[in-house]
Coordinates of C-alpha atoms and ligand atoms in Angstrom, one line a residue:
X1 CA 130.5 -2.7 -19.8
X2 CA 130.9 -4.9 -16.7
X3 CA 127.9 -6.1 -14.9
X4 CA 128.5 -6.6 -11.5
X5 CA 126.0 -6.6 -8.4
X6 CA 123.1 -6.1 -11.0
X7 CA 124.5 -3.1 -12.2
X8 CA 126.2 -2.1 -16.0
X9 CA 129.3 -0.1 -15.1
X10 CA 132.3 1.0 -16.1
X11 CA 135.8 -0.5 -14.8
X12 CA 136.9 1.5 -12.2
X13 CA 140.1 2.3 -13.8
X14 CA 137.6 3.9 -16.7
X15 CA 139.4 2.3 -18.9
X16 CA 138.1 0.1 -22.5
X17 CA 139.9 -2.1 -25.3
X18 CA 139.3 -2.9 -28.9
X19 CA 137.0 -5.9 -30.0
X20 CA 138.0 -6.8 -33.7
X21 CA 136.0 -8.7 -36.6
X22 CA 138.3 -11.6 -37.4
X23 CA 137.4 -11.7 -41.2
X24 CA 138.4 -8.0 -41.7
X25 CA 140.4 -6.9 -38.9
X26 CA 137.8 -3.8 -38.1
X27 CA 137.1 -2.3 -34.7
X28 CA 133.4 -3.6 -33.8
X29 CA 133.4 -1.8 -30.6
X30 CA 134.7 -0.9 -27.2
X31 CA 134.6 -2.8 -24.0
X32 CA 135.0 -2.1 -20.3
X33 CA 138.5 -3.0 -19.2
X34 CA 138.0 -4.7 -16.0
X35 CA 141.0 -4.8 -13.1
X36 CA 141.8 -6.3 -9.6
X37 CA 139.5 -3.9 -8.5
X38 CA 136.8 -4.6 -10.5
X39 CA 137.2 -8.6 -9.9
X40 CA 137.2 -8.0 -6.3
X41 CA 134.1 -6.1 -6.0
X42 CA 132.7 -8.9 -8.2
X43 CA 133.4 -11.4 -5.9
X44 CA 131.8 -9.8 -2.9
X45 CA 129.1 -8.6 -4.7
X46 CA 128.9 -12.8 -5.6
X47 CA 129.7 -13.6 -2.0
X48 CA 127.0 -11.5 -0.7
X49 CA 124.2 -12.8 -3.2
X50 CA 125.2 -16.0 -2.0
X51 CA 123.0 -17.2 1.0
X52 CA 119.8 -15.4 -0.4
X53 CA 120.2 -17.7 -3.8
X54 CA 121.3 -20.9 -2.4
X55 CA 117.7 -20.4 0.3
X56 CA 115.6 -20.6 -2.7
X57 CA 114.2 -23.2 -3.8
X58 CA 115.8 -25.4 -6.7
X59 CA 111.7 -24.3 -8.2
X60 CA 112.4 -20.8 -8.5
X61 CA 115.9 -21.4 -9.2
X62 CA 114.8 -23.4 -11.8
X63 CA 112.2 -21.2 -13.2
X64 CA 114.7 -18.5 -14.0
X65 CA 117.1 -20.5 -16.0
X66 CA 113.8 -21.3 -17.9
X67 CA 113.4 -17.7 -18.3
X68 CA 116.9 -17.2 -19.9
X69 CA 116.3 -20.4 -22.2
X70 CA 113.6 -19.1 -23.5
X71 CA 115.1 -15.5 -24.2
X72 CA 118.3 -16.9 -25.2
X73 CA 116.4 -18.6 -28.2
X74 CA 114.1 -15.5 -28.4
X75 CA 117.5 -13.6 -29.2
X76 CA 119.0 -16.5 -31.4
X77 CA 119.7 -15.0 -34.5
X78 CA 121.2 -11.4 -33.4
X79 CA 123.5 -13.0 -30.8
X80 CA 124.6 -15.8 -34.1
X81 CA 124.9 -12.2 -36.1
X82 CA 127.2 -11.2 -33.4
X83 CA 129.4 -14.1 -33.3
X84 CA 129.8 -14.3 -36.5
X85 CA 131.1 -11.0 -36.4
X86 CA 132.8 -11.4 -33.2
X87 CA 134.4 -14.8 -33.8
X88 CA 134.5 -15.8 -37.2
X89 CA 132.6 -18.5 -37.2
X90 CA 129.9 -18.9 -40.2
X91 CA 126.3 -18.0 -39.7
X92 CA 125.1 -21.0 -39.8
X93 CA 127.4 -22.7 -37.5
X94 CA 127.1 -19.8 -34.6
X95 CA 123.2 -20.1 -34.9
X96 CA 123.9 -24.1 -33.9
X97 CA 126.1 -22.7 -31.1
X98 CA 123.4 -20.1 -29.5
X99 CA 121.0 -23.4 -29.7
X100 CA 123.3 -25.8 -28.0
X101 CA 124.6 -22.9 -25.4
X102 CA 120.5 -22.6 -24.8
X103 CA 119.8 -26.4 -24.2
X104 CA 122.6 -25.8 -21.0
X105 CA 119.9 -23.3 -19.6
X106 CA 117.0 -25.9 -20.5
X107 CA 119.2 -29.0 -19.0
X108 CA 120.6 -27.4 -15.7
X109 CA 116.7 -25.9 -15.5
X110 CA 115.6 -29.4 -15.0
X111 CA 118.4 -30.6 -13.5
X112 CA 118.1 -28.4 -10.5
X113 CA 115.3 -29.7 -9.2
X114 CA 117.2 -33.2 -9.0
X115 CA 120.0 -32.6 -6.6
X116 CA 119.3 -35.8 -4.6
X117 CA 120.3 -36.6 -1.5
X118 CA 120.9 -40.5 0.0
X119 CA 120.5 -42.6 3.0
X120 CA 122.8 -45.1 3.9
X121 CA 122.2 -47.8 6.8
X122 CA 124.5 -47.9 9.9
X123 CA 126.3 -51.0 11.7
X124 CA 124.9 -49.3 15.0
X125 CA 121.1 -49.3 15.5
X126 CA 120.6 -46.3 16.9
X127 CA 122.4 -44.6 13.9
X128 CA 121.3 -43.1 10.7
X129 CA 123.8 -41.6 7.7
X130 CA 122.6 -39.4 5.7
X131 CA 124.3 -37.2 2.8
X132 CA 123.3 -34.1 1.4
X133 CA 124.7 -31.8 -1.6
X134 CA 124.9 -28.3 -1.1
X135 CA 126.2 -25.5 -3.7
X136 CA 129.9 -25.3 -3.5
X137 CA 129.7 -21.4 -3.0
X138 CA 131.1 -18.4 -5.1
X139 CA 132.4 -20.2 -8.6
X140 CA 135.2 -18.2 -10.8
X141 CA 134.5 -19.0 -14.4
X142 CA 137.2 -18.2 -16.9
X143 CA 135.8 -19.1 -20.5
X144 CA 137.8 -19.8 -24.1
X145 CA 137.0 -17.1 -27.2
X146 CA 135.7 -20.4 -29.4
X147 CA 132.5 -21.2 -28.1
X148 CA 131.7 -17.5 -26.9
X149 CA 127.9 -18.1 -26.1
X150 CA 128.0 -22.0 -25.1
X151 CA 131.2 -22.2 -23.0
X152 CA 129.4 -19.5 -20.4
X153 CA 126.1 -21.5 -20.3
X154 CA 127.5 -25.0 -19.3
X155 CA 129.4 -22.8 -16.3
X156 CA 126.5 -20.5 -15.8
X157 CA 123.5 -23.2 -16.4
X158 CA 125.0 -25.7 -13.5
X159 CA 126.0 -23.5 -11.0
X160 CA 122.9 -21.0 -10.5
X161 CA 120.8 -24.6 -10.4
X162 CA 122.8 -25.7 -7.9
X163 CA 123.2 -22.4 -6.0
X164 CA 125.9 -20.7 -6.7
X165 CA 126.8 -17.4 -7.5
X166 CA 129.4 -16.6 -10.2
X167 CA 132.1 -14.0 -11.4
X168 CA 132.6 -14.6 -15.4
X169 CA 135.5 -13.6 -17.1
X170 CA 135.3 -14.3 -20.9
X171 CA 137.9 -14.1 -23.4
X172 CA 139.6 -11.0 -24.5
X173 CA 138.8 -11.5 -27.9
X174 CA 134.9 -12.4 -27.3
X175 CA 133.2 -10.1 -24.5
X176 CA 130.5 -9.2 -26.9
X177 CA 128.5 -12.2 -26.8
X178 CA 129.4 -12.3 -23.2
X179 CA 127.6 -9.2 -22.6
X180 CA 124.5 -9.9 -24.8
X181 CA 124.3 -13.5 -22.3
X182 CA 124.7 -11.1 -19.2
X183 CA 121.7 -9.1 -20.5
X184 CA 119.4 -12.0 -20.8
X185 CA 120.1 -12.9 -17.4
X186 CA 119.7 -9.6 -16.0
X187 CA 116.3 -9.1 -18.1
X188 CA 115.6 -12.7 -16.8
X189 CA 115.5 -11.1 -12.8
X190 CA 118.4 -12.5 -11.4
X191 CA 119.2 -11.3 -8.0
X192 CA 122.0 -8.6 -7.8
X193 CA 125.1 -10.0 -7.3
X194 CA 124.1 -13.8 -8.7
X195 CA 125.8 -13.5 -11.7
X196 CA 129.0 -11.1 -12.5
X197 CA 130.6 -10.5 -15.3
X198 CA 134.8 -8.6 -16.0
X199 CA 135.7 -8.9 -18.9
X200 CA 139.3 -7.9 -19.5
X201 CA 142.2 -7.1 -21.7
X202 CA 144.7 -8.5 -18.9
X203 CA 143.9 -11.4 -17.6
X204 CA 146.8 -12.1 -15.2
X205 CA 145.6 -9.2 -12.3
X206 CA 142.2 -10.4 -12.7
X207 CA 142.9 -14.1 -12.7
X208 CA 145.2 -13.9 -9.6
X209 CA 142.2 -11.9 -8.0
X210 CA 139.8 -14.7 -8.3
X211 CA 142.3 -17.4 -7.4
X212 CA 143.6 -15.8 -4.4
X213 CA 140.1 -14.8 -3.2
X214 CA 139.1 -17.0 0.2
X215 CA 135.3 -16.2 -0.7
X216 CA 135.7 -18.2 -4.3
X217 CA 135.1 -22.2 -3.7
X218 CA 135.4 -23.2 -7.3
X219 CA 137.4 -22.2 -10.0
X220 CA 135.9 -23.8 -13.6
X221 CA 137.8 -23.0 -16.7
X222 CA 138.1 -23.5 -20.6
X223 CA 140.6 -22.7 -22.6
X224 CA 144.4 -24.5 -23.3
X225 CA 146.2 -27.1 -21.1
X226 CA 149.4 -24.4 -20.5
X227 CA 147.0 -21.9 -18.8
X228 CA 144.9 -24.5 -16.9
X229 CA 148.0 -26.2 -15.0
X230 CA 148.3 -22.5 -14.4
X231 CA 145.2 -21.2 -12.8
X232 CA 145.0 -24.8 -10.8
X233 CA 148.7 -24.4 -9.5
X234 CA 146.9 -20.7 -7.9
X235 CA 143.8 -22.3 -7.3
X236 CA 145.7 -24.9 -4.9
X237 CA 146.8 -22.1 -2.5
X238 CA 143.4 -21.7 -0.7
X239 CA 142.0 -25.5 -1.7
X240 CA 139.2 -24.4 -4.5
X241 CA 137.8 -27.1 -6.5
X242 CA 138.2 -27.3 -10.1
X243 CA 136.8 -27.9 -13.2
X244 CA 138.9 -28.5 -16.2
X245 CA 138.2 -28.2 -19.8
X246 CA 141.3 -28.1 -22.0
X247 CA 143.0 -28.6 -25.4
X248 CA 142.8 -31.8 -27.1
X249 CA 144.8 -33.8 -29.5
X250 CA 141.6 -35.9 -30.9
X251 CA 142.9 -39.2 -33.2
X252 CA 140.6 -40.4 -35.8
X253 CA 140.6 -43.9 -36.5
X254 CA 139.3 -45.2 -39.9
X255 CA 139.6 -49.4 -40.1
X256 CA 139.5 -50.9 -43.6
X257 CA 136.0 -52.4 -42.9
X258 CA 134.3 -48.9 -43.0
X259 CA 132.8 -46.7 -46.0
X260 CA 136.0 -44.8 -47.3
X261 CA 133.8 -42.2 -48.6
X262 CA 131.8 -41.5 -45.2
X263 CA 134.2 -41.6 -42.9
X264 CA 136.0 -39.4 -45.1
X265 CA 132.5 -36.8 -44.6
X266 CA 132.5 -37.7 -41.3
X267 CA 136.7 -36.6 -41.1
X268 CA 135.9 -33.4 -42.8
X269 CA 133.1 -32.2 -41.4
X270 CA 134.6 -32.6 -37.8
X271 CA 137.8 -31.5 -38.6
X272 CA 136.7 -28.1 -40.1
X273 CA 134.4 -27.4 -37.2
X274 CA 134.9 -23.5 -36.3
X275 CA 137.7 -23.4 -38.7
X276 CA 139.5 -26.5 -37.1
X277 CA 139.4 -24.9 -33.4
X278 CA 137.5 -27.3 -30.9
X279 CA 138.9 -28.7 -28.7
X280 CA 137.5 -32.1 -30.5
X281 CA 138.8 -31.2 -33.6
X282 CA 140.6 -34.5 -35.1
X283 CA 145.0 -33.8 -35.1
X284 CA 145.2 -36.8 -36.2
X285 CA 143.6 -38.9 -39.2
X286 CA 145.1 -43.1 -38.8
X287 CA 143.6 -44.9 -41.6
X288 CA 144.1 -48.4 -42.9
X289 CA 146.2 -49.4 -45.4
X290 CA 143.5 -51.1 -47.3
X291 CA 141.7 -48.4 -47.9
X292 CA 144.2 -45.4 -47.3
X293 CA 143.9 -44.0 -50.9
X294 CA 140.3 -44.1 -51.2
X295 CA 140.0 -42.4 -48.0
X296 CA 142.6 -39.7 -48.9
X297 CA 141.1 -39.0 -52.5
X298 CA 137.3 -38.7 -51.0
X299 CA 139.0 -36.2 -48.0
X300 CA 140.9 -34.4 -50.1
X301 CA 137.9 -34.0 -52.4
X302 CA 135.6 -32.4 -49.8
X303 CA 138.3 -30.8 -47.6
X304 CA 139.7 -28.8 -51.2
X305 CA 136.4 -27.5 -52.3
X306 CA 135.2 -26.1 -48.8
X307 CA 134.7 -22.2 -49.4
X308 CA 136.9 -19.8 -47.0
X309 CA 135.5 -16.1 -46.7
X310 CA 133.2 -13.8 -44.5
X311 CA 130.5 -16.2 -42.1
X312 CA 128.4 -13.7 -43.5
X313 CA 128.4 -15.1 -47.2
X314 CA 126.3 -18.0 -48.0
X315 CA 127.9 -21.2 -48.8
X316 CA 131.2 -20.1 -46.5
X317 CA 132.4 -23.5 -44.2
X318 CA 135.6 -22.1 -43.4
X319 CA 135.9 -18.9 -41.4
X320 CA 138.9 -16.8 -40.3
X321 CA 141.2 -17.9 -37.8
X322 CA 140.4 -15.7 -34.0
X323 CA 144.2 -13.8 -34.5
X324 CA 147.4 -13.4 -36.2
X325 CA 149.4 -15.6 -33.7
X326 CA 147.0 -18.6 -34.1
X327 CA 147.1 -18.3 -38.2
X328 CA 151.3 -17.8 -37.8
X329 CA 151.1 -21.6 -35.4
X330 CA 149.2 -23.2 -38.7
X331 CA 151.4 -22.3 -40.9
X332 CA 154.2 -22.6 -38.8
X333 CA 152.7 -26.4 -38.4
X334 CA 152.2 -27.1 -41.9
X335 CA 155.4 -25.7 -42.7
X336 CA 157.4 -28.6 -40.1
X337 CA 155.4 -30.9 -41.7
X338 CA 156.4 -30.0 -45.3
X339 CA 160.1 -29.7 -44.2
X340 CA 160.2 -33.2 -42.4
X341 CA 158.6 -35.3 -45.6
X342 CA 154.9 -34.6 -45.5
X343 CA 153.1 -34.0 -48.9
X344 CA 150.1 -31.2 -49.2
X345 CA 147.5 -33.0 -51.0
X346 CA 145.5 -29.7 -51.0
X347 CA 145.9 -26.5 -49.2
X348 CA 148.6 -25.9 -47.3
X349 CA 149.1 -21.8 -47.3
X350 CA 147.4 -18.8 -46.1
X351 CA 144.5 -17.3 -48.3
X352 CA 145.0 -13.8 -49.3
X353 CA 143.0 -13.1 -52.2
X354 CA 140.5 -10.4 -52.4
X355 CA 138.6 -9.2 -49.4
X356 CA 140.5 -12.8 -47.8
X357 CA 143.5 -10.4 -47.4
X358 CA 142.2 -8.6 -44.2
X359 CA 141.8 -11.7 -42.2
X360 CA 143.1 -14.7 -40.7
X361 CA 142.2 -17.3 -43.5
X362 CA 144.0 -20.7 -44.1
X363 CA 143.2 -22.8 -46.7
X364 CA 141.6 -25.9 -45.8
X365 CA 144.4 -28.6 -46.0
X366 CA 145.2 -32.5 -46.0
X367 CA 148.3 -33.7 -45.1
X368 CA 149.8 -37.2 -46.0
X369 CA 153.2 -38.8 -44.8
X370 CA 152.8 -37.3 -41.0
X371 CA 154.7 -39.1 -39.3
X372 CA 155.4 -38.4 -35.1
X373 CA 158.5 -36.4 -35.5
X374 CA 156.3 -33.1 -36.9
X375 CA 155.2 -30.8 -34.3
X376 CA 151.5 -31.3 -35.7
X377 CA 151.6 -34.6 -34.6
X378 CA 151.8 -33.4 -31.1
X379 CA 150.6 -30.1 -30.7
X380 CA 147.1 -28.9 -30.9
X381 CA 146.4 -27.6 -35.2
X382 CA 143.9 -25.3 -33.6
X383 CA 143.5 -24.6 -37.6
X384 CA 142.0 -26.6 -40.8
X385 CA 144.7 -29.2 -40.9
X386 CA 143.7 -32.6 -41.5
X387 CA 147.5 -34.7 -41.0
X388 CA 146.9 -38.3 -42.5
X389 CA 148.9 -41.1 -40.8
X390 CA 148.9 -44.7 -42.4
X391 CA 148.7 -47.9 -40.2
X392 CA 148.3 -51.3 -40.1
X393 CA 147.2 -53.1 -37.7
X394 CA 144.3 -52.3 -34.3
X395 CA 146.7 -52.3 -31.8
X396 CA 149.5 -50.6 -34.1
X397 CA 146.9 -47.5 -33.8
X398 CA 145.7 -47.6 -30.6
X399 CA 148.6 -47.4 -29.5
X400 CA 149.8 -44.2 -31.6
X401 CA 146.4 -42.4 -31.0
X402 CA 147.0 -42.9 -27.1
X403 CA 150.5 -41.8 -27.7
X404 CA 149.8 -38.3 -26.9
X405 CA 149.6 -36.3 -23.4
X406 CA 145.6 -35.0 -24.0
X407 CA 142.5 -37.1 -23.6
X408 CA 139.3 -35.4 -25.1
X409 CA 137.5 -36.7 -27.6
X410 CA 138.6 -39.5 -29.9
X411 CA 136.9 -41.0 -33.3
X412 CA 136.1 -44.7 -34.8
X413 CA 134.8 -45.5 -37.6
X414 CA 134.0 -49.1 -38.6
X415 CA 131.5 -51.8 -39.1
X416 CA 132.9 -54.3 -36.8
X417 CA 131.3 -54.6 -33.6
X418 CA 134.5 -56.3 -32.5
X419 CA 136.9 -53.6 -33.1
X420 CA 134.3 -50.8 -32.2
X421 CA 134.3 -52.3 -28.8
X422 CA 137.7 -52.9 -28.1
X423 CA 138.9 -49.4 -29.4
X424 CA 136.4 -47.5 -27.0
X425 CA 137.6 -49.8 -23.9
X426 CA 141.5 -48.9 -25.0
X427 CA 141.1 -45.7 -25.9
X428 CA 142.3 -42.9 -23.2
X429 CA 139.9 -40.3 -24.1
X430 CA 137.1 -38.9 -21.8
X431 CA 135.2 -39.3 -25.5
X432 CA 134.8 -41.6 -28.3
X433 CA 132.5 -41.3 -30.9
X434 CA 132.0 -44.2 -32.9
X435 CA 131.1 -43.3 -36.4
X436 CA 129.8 -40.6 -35.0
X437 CA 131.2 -37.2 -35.6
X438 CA 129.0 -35.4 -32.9
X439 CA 129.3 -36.9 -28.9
X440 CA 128.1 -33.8 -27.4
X441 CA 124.9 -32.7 -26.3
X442 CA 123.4 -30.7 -23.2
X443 CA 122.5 -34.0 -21.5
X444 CA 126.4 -36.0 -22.1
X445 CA 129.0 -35.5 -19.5
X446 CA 131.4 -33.5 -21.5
X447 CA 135.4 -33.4 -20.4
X448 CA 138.5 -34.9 -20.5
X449 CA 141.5 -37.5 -19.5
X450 CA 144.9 -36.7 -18.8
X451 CA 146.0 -33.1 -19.8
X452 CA 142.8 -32.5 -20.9
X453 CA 140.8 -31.4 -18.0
X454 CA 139.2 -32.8 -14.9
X455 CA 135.5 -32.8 -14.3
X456 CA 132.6 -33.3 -16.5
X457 CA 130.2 -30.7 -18.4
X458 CA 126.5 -31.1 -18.9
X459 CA 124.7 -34.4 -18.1
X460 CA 123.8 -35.4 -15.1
X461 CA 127.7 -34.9 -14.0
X462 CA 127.7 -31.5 -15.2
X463 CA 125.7 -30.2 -12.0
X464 CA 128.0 -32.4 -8.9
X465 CA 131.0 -30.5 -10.4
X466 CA 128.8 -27.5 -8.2
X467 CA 127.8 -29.5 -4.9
X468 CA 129.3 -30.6 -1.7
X469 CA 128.7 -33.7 -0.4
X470 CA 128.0 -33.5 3.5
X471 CA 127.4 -36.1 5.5
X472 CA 125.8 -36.8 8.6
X473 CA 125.5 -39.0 11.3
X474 CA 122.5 -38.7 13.5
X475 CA 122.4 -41.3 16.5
X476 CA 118.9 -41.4 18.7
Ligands
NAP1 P1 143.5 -19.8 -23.3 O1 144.6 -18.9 -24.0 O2 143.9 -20.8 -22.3 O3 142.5 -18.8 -22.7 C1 141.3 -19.2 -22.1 C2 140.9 -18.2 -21.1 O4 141.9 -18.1 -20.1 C3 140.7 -16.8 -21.7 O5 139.6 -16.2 -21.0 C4 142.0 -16.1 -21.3 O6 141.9 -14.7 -21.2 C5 142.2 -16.7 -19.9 N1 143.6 -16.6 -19.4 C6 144.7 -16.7 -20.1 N2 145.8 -16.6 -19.3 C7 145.3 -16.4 -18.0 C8 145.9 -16.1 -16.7 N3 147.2 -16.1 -16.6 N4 145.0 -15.9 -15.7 C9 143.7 -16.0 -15.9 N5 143.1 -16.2 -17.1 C10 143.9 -16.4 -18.1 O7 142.7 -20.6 -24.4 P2 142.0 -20.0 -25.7 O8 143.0 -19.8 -26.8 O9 141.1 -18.9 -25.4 O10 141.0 -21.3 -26.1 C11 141.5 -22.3 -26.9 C12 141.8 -23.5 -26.0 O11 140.7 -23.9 -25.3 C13 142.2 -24.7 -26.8 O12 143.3 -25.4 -26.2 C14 141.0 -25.6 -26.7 O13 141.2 -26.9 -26.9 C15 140.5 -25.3 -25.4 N6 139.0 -25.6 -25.3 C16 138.7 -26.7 -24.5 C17 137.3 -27.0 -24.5 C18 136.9 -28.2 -23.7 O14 135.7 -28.3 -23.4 N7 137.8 -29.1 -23.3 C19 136.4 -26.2 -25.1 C20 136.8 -25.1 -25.8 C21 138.1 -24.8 -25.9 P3 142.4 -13.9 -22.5 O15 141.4 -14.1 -23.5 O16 142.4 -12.5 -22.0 O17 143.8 -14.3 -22.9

């Protein structure tokens, strides 16, 4: 269904599409195939709701976001139940998702009520500046298949604190658990028209609908880097803002003054995350010569007994890949790799065997000998790849891990204070955890350098990327 000006409805073509389990390839259900049409009632139904929510007060704004925290973790494990089956992704791992895309809700709830504004003194004495933030207006939000629950709450949380209204469209492969977050904040007693949601199995006519639309302000999007520089060339023609949050090609730099063995944990755990596709998923592994082989054995080690299968079965780390064409780019990776000189030390093929056969399964996989003329050295894995590159000395690697077009996240591990300082300085990431395999949280401005995005997510950033700045000048 497609929820638009508080109502469930059908897309006015009456027209649905397929929504497949990952892990088996069977129909789950059916889904309302939104159109131009669709999208453009959507955006007046948001551009009517519009004055009525920004005159509330950031209280009662407030208080509804609170609402849909609370139900969002009320409903925790059927919409993780639902992701797994929707996505792939194990059990465990969605039910962290549904409690991070919650603590958006929580954040922005509290956040709301702190849109500041400022006063600022004046060379004439009869003058006063003073600057006030106001909600941008009606916000497109176009949202990746990966993070199906948490990608639409760092969009939705931020904008209805800071008063706007919002047409959603998720990702073809994911408009499920878009729906089940579109019901808790209908239940939650949003005003029609507040929040909207089209999903679609065509994304062009809907896409050009929001961008061309006069009445949409802001345009915030997840997904890859080729389809951003898209939606922002059409987002240029009538001035929106935008937010972007796109692919990354994350380095992970191990110096021979760490713990082989837990940066090795560290390497796997993060690299494996939904199956290798996150945006902050490591592409790249640099290690020191020192310690290279320790490092490789204790990866390999971990990496080669992770379990593949169902998210449903206990024990499972590595789900399906989302589709066909993104298990053919792994292999298709690994394969370069092989053919240019790099060695599998475990993995390296697709898993068929048993019920494995009727999904998108590659076998967790380390690669050694990577050197920058494989296309995995470059392009995003998007899959459980981990490509191990060998290097010398600090500024030998910082060099190679800023070497690449994206600027997400980025990883250091090591015990010098030193080199942990001067690798977060040189790095060209928007991110850098250092031995830390986690720097993302509700409260964290979230986003990325270079082709990987404009704008920040969450923390205190998170809500600006929503507000106006106005100024005045009052003279008496
Ligand atoms: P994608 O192919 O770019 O799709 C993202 C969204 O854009 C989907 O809703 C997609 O709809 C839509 N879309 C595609 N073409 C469009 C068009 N011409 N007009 C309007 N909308 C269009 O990316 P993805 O494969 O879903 O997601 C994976 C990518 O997202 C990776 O590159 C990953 O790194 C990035 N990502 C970044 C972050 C971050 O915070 N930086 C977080 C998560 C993911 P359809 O589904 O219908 O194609």
């Amino acid at each position: 269904m497609l929820y638009i000006d508080g109502q469930w409805q059908a897309a006015a073509s009456g027209a649905t599409f397929a929504v497949t389990d990952p892990a088996t390839g069977k129909v789950l259900d059916h889904v309302a195939d939104g159109g131009a049409a669709d999208a453009r009632r959507a955006i007046e139904a948001a551009a009517a709701a519009f004055d009525g929510w920004a005159g509330l007060t950031a209280y009662q704004r407030s208080e509804k976001l609170y609402a849909a925290y609370h139900l969002m973790l009320e409903r925790r494990e059927d919409l993780a139940k639902l992701m797994t089956s929707e996505q792939g992704k194990p059990l465990r791992a969605a039910r962290i998702e549904v409690g991070y895309a919650a603590d958006f809700l929580l954040w922005f709830a509290e956040e709301a009520k702190r849109v500041y504004g400022q006063t600022i003194p004046s060379n004439r004495a009869e003058q006063r500046f003073m600057v006030l933030h106001q909600p941008v207006g009606v916000c497109a939000a176009i949202t990746p298949w990966n993070y199906p629950v948490s990608m639409l709450t760092r969009k939705i949380g931020p904008a209805l604190a800071a008063g706007c209204t919002i047409v959603l469209k998720p990702a073809e492969q994911t408009p499920l658990c878009a729906i089940e977050v579109f019901k808790i904040l209908d239940e939650v007693g949003l005003p029609p028209g507040v929040v909207n949601l089209v999903p679609t199995s065509d994304p062009v006519p809907v896409g050009a609908e929001l961008l061309s639309a006069p009445e949409v302000r802001k345009l915030t999007f997840t997904g890859s880097t080729e389809v951003g520089k898209l939606l922002m060339a059409q987002a240029a023609t009538t001035m929106k803002r935008v937010s972007m949050e796109l692919g990354g090609h994350a380095p992970f730099i191990v110096y021979d003054d760490a713990d082989p063995k837990r940066a090795a944990t560290g390497a796997a755990m993060v690299k494996v995350l939904n199956t290798g596709q996150a945006c902050i998923c490591p592409n790249r592994l640099y290690v020191q010569r020192g310690i290279a082989d320790a490092f490789i054995a204790a990866l390999a080690d971990r990496i080669g007994k992770m379990q593949a299968g169902s998210g449903f079965t206990e024990g499972v780390q590595i789900g399906p890949l989302v589709d066909q064409p993104s298990l053919e780019k792994v292999d298709r990776q690994v394969r370069d790799a092989v053919a240019k000189g790099a060695t599998v030390v475990t993995g390296g093929q697709r898993l068929t065997d048993g019920p494995l056969a009727d999904g998108y399964f590659f076998a967790p996989t380390v690669l050694t000998g990577v050197t920058d003329e494989m296309v995995i050295y470059r392009e995003e894995t998007f899959g459980p790849v981990a490509p191990v590159i060998v290097f010398d000395t600090e500024d030998e690697v910082l060099a190679m891990a800023n070497d690449t077009e994206y600027g997400l996240a980025s990883y250091v591990y090591t015990n010098d204070l030193g080199r942990a300082y001067r690798s977060i300085e040189k790095l060209k990431f928007g991110i850098v955890g250092v031995n830390d395999i986690n720097p993302t949280g509700a409260a964290a401005p979230f986003g990325g350098v270079k082709s990987s995005g404009l704008g920040r997510e969450g923390g205190q950033d998170g809500i600006t990327e929503y507000l106006d700045t106005k100024l005045v000048g009052l003279s008496f």
